[in-house]
JSON list of C-alpha atoms in Angstrom, two decimals:
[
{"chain": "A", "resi": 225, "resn": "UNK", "atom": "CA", "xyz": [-12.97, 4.25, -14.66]},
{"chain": "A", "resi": 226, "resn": "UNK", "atom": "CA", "xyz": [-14.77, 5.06, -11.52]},
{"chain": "A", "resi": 227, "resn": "UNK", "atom": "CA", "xyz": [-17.29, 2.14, -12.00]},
{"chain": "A", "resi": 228, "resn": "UNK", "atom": "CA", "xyz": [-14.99, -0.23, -12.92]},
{"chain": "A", "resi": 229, "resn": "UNK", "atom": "CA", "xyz": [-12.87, 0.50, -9.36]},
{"chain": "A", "resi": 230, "resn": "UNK", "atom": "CA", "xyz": [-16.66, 0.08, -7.76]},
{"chain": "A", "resi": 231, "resn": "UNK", "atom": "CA", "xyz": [-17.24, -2.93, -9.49]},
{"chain": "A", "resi": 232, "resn": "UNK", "atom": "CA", "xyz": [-13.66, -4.20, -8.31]},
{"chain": "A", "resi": 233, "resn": "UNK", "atom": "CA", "xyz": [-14.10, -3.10, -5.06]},
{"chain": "A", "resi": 234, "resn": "UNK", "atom": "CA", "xyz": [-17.65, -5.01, -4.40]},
{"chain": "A", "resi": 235, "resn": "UNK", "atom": "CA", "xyz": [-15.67, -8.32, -6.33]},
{"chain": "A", "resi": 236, "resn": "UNK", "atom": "CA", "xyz": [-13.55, -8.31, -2.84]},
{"chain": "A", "resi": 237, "resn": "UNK", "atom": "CA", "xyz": [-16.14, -8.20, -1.03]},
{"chain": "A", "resi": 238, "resn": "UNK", "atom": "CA", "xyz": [-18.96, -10.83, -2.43]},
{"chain": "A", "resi": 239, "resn": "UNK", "atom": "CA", "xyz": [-17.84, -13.86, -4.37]},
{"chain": "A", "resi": 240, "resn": "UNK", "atom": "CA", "xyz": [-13.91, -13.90, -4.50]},
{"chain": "A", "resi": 241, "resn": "UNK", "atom": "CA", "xyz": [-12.71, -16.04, -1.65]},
{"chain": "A", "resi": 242, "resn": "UNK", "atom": "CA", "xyz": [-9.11, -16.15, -1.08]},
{"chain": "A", "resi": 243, "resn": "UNK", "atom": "CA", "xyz": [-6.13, -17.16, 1.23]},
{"chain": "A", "resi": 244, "resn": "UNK", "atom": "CA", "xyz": [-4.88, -13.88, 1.87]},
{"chain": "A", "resi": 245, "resn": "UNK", "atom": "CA", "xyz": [-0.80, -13.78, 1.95]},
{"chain": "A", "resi": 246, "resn": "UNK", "atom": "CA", "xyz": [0.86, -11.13, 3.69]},
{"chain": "A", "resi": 247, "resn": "UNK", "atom": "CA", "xyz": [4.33, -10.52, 3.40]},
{"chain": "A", "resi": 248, "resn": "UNK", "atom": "CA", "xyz": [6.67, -8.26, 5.42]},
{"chain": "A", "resi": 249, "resn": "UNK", "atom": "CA", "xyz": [10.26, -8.00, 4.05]},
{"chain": "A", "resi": 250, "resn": "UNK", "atom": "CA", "xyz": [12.85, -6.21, 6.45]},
{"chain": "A", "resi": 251, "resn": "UNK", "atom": "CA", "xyz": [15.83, -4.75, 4.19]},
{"chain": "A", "resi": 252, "resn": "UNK", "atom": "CA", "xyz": [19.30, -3.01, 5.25]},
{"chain": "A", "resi": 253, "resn": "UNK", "atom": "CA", "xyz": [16.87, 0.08, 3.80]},
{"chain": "A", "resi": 254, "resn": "UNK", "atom": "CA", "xyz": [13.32, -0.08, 4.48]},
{"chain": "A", "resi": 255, "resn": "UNK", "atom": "CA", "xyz": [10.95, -2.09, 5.86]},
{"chain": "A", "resi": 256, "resn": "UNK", "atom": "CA", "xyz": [7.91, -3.17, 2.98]},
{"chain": "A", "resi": 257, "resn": "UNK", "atom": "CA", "xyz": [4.35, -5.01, 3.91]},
{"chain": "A", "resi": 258, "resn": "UNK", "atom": "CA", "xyz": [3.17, -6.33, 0.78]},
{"chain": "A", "resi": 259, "resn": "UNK", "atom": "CA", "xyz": [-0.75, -8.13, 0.12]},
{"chain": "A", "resi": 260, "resn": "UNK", "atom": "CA", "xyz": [-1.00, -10.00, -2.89]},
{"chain": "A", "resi": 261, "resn": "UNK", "atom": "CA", "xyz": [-3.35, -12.72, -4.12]},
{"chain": "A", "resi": 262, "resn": "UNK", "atom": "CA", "xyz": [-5.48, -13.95, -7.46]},
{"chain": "A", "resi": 263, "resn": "UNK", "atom": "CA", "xyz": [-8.63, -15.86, -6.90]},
{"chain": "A", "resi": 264, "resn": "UNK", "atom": "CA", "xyz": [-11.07, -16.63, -9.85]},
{"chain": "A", "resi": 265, "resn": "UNK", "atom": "CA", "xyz": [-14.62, -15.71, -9.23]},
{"chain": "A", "resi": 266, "resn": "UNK", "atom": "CA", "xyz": [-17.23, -18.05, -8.26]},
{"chain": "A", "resi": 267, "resn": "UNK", "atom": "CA", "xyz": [-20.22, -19.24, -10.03]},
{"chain": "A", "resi": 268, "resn": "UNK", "atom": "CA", "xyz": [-23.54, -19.92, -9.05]},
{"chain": "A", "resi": 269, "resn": "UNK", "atom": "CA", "xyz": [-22.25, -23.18, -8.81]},
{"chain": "A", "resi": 270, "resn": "UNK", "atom": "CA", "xyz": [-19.30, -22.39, -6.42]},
{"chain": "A", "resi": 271, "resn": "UNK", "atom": "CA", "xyz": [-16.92, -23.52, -9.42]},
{"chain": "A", "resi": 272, "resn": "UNK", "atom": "CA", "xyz": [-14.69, -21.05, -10.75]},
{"chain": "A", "resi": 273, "resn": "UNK", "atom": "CA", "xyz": [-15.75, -18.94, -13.77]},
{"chain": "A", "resi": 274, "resn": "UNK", "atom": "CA", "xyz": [-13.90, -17.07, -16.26]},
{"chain": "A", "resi": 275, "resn": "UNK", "atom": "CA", "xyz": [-13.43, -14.22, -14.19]},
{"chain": "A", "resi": 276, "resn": "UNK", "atom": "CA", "xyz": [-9.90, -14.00, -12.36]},
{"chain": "A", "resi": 277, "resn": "UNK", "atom": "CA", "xyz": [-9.21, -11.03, -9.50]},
{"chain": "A", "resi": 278, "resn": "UNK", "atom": "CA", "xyz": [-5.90, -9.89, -9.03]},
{"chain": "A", "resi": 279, "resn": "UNK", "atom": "CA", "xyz": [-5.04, -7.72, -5.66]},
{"chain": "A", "resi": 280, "resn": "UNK", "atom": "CA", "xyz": [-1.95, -6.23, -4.83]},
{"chain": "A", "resi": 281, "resn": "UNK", "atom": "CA", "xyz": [-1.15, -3.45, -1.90]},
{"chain": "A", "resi": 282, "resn": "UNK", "atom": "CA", "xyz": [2.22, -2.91, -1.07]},
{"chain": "A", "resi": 283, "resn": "UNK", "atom": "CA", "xyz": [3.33, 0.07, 1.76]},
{"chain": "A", "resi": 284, "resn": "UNK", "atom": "CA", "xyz": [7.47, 0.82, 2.23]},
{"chain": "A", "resi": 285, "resn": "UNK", "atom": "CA", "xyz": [9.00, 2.69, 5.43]},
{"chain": "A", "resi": 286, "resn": "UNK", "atom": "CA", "xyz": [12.47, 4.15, 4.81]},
{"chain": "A", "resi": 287, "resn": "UNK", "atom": "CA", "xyz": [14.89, 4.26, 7.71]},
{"chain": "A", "resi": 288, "resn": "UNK", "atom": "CA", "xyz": [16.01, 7.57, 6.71]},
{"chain": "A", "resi": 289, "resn": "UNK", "atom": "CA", "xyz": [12.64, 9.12, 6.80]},
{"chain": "A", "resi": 290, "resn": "UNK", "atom": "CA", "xyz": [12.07, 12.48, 7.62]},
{"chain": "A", "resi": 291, "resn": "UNK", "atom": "CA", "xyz": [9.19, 15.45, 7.72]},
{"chain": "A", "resi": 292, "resn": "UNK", "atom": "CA", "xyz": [9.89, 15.96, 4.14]},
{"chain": "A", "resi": 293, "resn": "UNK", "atom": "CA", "xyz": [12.47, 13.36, 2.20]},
{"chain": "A", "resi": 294, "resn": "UNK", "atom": "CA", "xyz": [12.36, 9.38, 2.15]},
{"chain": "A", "resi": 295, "resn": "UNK", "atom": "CA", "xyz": [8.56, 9.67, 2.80]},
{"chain": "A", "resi": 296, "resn": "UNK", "atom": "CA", "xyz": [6.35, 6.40, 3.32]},
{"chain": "A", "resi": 297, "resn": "UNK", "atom": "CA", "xyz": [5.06, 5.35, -0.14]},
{"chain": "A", "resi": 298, "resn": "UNK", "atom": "CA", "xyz": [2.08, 3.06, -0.51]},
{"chain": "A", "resi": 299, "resn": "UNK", "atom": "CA", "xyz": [0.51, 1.53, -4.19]},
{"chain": "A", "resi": 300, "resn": "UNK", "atom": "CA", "xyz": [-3.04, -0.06, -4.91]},
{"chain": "A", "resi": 301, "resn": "UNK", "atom": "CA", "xyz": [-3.43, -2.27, -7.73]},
{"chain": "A", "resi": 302, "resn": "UNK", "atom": "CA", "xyz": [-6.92, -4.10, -8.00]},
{"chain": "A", "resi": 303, "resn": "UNK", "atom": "CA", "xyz": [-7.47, -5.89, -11.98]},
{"chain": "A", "resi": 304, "resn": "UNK", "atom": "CA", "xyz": [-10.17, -7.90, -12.93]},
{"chain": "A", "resi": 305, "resn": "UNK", "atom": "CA", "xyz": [-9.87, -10.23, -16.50]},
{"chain": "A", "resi": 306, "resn": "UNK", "atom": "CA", "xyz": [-11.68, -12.45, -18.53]},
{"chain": "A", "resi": 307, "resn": "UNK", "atom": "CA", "xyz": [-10.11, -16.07, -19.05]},
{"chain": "A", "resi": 308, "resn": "UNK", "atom": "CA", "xyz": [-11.73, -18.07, -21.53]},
{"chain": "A", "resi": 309, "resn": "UNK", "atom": "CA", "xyz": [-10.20, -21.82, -21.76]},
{"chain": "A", "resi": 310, "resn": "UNK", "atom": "CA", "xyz": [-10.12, -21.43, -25.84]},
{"chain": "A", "resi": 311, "resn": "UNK", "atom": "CA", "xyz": [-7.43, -18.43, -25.07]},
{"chain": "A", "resi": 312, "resn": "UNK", "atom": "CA", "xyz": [-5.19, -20.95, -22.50]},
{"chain": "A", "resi": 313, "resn": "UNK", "atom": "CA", "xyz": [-4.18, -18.08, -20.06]},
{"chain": "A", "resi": 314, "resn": "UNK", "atom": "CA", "xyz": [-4.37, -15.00, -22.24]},
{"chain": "A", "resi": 315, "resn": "UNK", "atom": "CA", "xyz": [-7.08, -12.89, -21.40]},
{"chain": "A", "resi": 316, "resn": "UNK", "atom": "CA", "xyz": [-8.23, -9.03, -21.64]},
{"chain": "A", "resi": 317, "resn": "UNK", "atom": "CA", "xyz": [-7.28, -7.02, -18.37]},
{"chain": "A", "resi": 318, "resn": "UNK", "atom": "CA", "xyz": [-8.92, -3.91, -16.67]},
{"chain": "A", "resi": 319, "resn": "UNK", "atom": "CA", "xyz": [-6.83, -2.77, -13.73]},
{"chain": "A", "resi": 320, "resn": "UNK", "atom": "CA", "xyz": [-6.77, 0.18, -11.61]},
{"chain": "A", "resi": 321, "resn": "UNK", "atom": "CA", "xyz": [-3.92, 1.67, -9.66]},
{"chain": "A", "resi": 322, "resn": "UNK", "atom": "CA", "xyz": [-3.41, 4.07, -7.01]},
{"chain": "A", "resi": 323, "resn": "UNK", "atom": "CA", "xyz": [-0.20, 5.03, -6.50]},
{"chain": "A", "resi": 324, "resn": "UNK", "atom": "CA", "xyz": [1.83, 7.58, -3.58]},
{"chain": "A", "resi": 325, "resn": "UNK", "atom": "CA", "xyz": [1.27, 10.06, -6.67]},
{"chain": "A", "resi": 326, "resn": "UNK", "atom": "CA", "xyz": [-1.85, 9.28, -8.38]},
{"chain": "A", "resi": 327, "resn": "UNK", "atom": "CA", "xyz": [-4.42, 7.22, -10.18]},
{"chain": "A", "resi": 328, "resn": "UNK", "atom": "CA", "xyz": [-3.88, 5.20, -13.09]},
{"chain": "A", "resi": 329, "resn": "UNK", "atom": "CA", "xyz": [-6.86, 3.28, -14.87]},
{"chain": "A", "resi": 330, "resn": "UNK", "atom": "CA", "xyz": [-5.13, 0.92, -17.51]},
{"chain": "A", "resi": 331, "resn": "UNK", "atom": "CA", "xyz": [-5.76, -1.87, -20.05]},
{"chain": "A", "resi": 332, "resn": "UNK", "atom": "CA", "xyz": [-4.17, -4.72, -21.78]},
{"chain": "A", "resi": 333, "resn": "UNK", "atom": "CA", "xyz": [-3.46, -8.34, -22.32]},
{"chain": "A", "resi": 334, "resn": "UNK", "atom": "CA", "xyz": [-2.46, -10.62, -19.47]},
{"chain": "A", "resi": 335, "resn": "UNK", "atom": "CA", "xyz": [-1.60, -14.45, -18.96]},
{"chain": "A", "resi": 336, "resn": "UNK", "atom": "CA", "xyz": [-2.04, -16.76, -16.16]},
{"chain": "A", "resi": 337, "resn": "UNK", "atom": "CA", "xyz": [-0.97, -19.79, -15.22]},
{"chain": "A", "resi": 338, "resn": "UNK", "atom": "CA", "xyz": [-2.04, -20.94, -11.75]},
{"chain": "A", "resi": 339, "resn": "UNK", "atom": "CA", "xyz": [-1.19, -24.30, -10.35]},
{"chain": "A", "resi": 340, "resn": "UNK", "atom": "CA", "xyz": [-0.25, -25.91, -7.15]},
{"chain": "A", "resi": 341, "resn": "UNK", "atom": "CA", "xyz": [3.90, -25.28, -6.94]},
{"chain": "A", "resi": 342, "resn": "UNK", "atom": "CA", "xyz": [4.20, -23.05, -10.11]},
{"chain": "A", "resi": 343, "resn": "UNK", "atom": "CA", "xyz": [2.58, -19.60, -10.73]},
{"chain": "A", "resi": 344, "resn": "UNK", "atom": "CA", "xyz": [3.11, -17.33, -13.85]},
{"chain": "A", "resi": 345, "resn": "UNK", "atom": "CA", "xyz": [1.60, -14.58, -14.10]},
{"chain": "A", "resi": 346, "resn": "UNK", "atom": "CA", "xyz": [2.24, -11.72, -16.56]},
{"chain": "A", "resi": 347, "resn": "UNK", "atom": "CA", "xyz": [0.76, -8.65, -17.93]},
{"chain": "A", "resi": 348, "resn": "UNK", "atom": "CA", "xyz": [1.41, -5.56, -20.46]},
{"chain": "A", "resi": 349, "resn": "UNK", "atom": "CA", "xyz": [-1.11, -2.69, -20.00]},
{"chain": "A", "resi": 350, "resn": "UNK", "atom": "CA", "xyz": [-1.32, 0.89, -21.03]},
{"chain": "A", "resi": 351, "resn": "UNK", "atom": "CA", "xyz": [-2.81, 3.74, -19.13]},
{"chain": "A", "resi": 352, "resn": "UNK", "atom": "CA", "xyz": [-5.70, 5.04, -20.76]},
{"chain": "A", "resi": 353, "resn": "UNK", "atom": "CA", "xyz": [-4.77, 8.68, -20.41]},
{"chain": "A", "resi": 354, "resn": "UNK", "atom": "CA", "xyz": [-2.85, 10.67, -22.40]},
{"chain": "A", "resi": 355, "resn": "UNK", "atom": "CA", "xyz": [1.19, 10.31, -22.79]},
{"chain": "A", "resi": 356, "resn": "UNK", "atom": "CA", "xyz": [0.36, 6.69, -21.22]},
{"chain": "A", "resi": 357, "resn": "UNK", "atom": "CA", "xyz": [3.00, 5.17, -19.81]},
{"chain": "A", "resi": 358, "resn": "UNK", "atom": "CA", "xyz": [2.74, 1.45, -21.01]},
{"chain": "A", "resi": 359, "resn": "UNK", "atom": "CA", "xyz": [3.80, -1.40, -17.75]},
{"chain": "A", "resi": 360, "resn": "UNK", "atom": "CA", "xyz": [4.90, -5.08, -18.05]},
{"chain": "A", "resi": 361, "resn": "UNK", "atom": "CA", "xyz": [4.65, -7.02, -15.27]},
{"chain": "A", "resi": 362, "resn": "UNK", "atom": "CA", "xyz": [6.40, -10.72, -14.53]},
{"chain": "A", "resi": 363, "resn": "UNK", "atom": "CA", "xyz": [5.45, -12.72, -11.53]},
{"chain": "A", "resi": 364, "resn": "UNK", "atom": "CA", "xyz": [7.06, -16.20, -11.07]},
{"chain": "A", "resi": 365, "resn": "UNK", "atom": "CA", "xyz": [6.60, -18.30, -7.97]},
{"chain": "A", "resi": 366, "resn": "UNK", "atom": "CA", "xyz": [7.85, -22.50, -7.88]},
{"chain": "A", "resi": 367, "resn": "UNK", "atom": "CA", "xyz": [7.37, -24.36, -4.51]},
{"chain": "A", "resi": 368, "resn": "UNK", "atom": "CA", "xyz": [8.82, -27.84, -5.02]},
{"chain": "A", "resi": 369, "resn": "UNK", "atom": "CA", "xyz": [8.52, -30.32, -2.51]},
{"chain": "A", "resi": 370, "resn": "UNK", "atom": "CA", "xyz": [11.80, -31.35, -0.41]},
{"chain": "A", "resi": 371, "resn": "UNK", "atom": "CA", "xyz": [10.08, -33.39, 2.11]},
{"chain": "A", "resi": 372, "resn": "UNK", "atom": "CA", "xyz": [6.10, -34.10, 2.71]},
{"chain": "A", "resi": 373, "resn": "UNK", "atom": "CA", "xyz": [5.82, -30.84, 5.54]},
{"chain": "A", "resi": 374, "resn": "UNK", "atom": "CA", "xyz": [8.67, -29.18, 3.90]},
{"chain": "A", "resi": 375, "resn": "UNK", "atom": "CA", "xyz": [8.84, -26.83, 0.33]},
{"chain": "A", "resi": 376, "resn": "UNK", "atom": "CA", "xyz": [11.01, -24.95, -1.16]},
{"chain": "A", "resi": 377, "resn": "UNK", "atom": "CA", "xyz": [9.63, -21.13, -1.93]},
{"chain": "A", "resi": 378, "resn": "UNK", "atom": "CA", "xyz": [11.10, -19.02, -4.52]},
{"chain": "A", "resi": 379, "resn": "UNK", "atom": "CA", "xyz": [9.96, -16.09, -6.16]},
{"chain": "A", "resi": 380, "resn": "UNK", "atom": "CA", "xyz": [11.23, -13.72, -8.84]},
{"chain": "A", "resi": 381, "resn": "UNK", "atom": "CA", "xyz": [8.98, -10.46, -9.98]},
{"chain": "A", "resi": 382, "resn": "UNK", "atom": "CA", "xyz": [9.63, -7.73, -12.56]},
{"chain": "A", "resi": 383, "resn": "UNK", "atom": "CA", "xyz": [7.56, -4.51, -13.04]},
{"chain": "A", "resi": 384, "resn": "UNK", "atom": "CA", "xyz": [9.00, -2.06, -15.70]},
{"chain": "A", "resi": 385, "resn": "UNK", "atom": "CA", "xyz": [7.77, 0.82, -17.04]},
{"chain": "A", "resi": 386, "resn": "UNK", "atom": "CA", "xyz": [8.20, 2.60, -20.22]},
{"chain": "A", "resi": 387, "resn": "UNK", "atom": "CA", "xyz": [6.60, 6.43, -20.83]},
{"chain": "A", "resi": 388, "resn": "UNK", "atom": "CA", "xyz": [5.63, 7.28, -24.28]},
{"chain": "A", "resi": 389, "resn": "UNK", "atom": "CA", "xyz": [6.93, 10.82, -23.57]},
{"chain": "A", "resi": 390, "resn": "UNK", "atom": "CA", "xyz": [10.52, 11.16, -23.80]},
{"chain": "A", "resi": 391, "resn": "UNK", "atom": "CA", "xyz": [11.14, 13.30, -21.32]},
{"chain": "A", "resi": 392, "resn": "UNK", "atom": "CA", "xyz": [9.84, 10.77, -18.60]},
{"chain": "A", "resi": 393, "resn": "UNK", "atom": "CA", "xyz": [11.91, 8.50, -17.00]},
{"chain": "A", "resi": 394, "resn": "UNK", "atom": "CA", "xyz": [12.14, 4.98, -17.31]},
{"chain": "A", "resi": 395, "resn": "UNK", "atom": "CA", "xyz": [11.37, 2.50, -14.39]},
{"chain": "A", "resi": 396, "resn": "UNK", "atom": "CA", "xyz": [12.84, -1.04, -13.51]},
{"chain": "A", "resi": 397, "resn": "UNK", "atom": "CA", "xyz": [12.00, -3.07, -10.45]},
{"chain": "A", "resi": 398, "resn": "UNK", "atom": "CA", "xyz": [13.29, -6.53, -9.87]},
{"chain": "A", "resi": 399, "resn": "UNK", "atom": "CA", "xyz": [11.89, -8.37, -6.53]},
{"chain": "A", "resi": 400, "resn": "UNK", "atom": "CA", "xyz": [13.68, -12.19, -5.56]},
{"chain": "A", "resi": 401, "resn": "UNK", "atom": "CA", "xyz": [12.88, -14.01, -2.75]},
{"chain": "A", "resi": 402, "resn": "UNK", "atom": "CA", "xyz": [14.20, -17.85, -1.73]},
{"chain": "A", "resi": 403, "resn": "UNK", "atom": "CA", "xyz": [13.33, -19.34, 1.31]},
{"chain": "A", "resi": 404, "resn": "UNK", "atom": "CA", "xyz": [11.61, -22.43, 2.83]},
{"chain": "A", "resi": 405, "resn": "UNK", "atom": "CA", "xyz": [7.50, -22.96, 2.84]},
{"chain": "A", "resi": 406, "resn": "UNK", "atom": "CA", "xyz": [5.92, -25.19, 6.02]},
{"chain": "A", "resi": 407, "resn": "UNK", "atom": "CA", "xyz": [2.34, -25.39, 5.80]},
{"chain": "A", "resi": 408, "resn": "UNK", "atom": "CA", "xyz": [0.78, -21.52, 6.19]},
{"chain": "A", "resi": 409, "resn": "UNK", "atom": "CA", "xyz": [4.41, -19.69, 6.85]},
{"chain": "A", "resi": 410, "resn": "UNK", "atom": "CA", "xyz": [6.62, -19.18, 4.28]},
{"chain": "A", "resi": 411, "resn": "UNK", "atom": "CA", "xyz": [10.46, -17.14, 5.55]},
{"chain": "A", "resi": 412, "resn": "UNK", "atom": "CA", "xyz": [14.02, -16.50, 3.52]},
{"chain": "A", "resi": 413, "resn": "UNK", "atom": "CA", "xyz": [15.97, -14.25, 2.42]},
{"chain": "A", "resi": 414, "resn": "UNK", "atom": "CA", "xyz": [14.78, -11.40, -0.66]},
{"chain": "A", "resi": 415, "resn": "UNK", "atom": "CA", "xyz": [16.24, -8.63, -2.39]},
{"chain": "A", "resi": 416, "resn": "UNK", "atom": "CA", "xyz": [14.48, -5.30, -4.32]},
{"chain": "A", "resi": 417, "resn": "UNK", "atom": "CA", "xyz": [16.37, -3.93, -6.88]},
{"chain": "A", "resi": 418, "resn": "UNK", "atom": "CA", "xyz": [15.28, -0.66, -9.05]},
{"chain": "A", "resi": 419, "resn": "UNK", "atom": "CA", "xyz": [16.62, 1.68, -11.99]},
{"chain": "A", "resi": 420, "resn": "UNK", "atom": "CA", "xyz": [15.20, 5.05, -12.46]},
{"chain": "A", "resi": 421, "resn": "UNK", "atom": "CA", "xyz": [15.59, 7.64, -14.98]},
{"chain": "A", "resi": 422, "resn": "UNK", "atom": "CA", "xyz": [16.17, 8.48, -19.09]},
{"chain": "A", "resi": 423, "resn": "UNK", "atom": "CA", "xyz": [19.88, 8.91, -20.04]},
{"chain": "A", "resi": 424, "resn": "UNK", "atom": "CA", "xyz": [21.60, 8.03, -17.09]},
{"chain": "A", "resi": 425, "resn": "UNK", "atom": "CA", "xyz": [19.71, 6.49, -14.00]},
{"chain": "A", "resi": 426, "resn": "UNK", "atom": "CA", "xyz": [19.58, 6.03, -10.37]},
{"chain": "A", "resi": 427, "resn": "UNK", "atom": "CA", "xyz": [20.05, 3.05, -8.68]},
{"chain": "A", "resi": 428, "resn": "UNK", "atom": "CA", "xyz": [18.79, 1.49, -5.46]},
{"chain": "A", "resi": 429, "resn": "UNK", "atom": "CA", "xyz": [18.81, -1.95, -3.63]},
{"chain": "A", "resi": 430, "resn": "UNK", "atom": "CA", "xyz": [17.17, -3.44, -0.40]},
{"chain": "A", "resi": 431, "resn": "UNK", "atom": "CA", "xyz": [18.95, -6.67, 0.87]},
{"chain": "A", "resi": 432, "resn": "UNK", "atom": "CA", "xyz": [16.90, -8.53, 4.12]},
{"chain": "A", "resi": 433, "resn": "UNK", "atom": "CA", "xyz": [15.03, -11.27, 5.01]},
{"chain": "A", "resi": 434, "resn": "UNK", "atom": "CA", "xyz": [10.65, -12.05, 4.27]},
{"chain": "A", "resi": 435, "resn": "UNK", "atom": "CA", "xyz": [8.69, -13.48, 6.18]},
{"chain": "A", "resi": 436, "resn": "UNK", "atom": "CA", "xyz": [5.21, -14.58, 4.93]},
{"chain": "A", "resi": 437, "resn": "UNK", "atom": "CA", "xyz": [2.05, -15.89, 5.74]},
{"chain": "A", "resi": 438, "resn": "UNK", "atom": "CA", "xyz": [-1.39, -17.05, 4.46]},
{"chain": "A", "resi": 439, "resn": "UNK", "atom": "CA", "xyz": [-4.47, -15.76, 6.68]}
]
């Protein structure tokens, strides 16, 4: 695991060039800063290869915050897979996580689709230690044009997980945003939703406004 999070860490900085969008999302709750971006990696040839990087670092500040509850919490997620075009956006996926509370090397099958107002992108892995927990993931992003400076930007994301052991809990995030997109800036309003827990679980929401850019 170690020298796969080496080799993912030199990928960012040699041959993956990429837009970098940050997003900062103020809710009734927290406050969230979230980095996320796919770029394929370049041949020798400056065309993309088969190779696809996905990067994702998202950090959360709770209003109620204290020495010792509603602490910041902060997640890593850096996966590297291989997209043949035989395999039309399925591909084998490495990624590696570090989370608030550890770190989580995991594999599985992914699909992409990538074009210029619709994204798709989608991915069930398993940890690779023991009791894995197994995680699907659901991005979907559409950006129609309204007028020729102005888009519509909407966004819906899922991440759930489900532990093999049966005494761990469960884990559902939804993530919705809708705004407007003019040239580099995209703004709106968003919403984070998660469930948490086994038999009976515990709820929370975060209701704002986004606003989002692409350095």
């Amino acid at each position: 695991m170690r020298t796969v999070l080496i080799l993912i860490l030199l990928a960012i900085f040699t041959n993956v060039k990429a837009q970098i969008p940050v997003e900062i999302f103020g809710g009734h709750e927290k406050t969230t800063v979230d980095i996320m971006f796919f770029k394929f990696f370049k041949n020798k040839q400056g065309e993309n290869s088969h190779w696809l990087f996905f990067n994702r670092n998202r950090a959360s500040v709770d209003y109620r915050m204290t020495s010792k509850t509603f602490l910041p919490q902060f997640g890593f997620t850096e996966a590297v897979s291989y997209n043949h075009p035989k395999l039309k956006g399925v591909a084998p996926v490495l990624v590696g996580q570090v989370l608030s509370w550890g770190v989580y090397p995991k594999a599985g099958i992914q699909y992409a689709h990538i074009s210029k107002n619709m994204t798709i992108f989608t991915w069930l892995v398993s940890e690779t230690l023991s009791n894995p927990d197994l995680d699907f993931f659901l991005l979907f992003r559409y950006t129609p044009k309204i007028s020729e400076k102005l888009n519509l930007y909407t966004q819906f994301e899922t991440g759930n997980t489900f532990p093999t052991n049966s005494t761990k809990n469960f884990s559902f995030t939804q993530r919705i945003r809708l705004g407007l997109s003019i040239k580099s800036y995209q703004f709106g309003f968003g919403s984070d939703f998660n469930q948490t827990g086994n038999s009976s679980y515990t709820k929370t929401n975060n209701v704002g406004g986004f606003i989002r850019h692409e350095f």
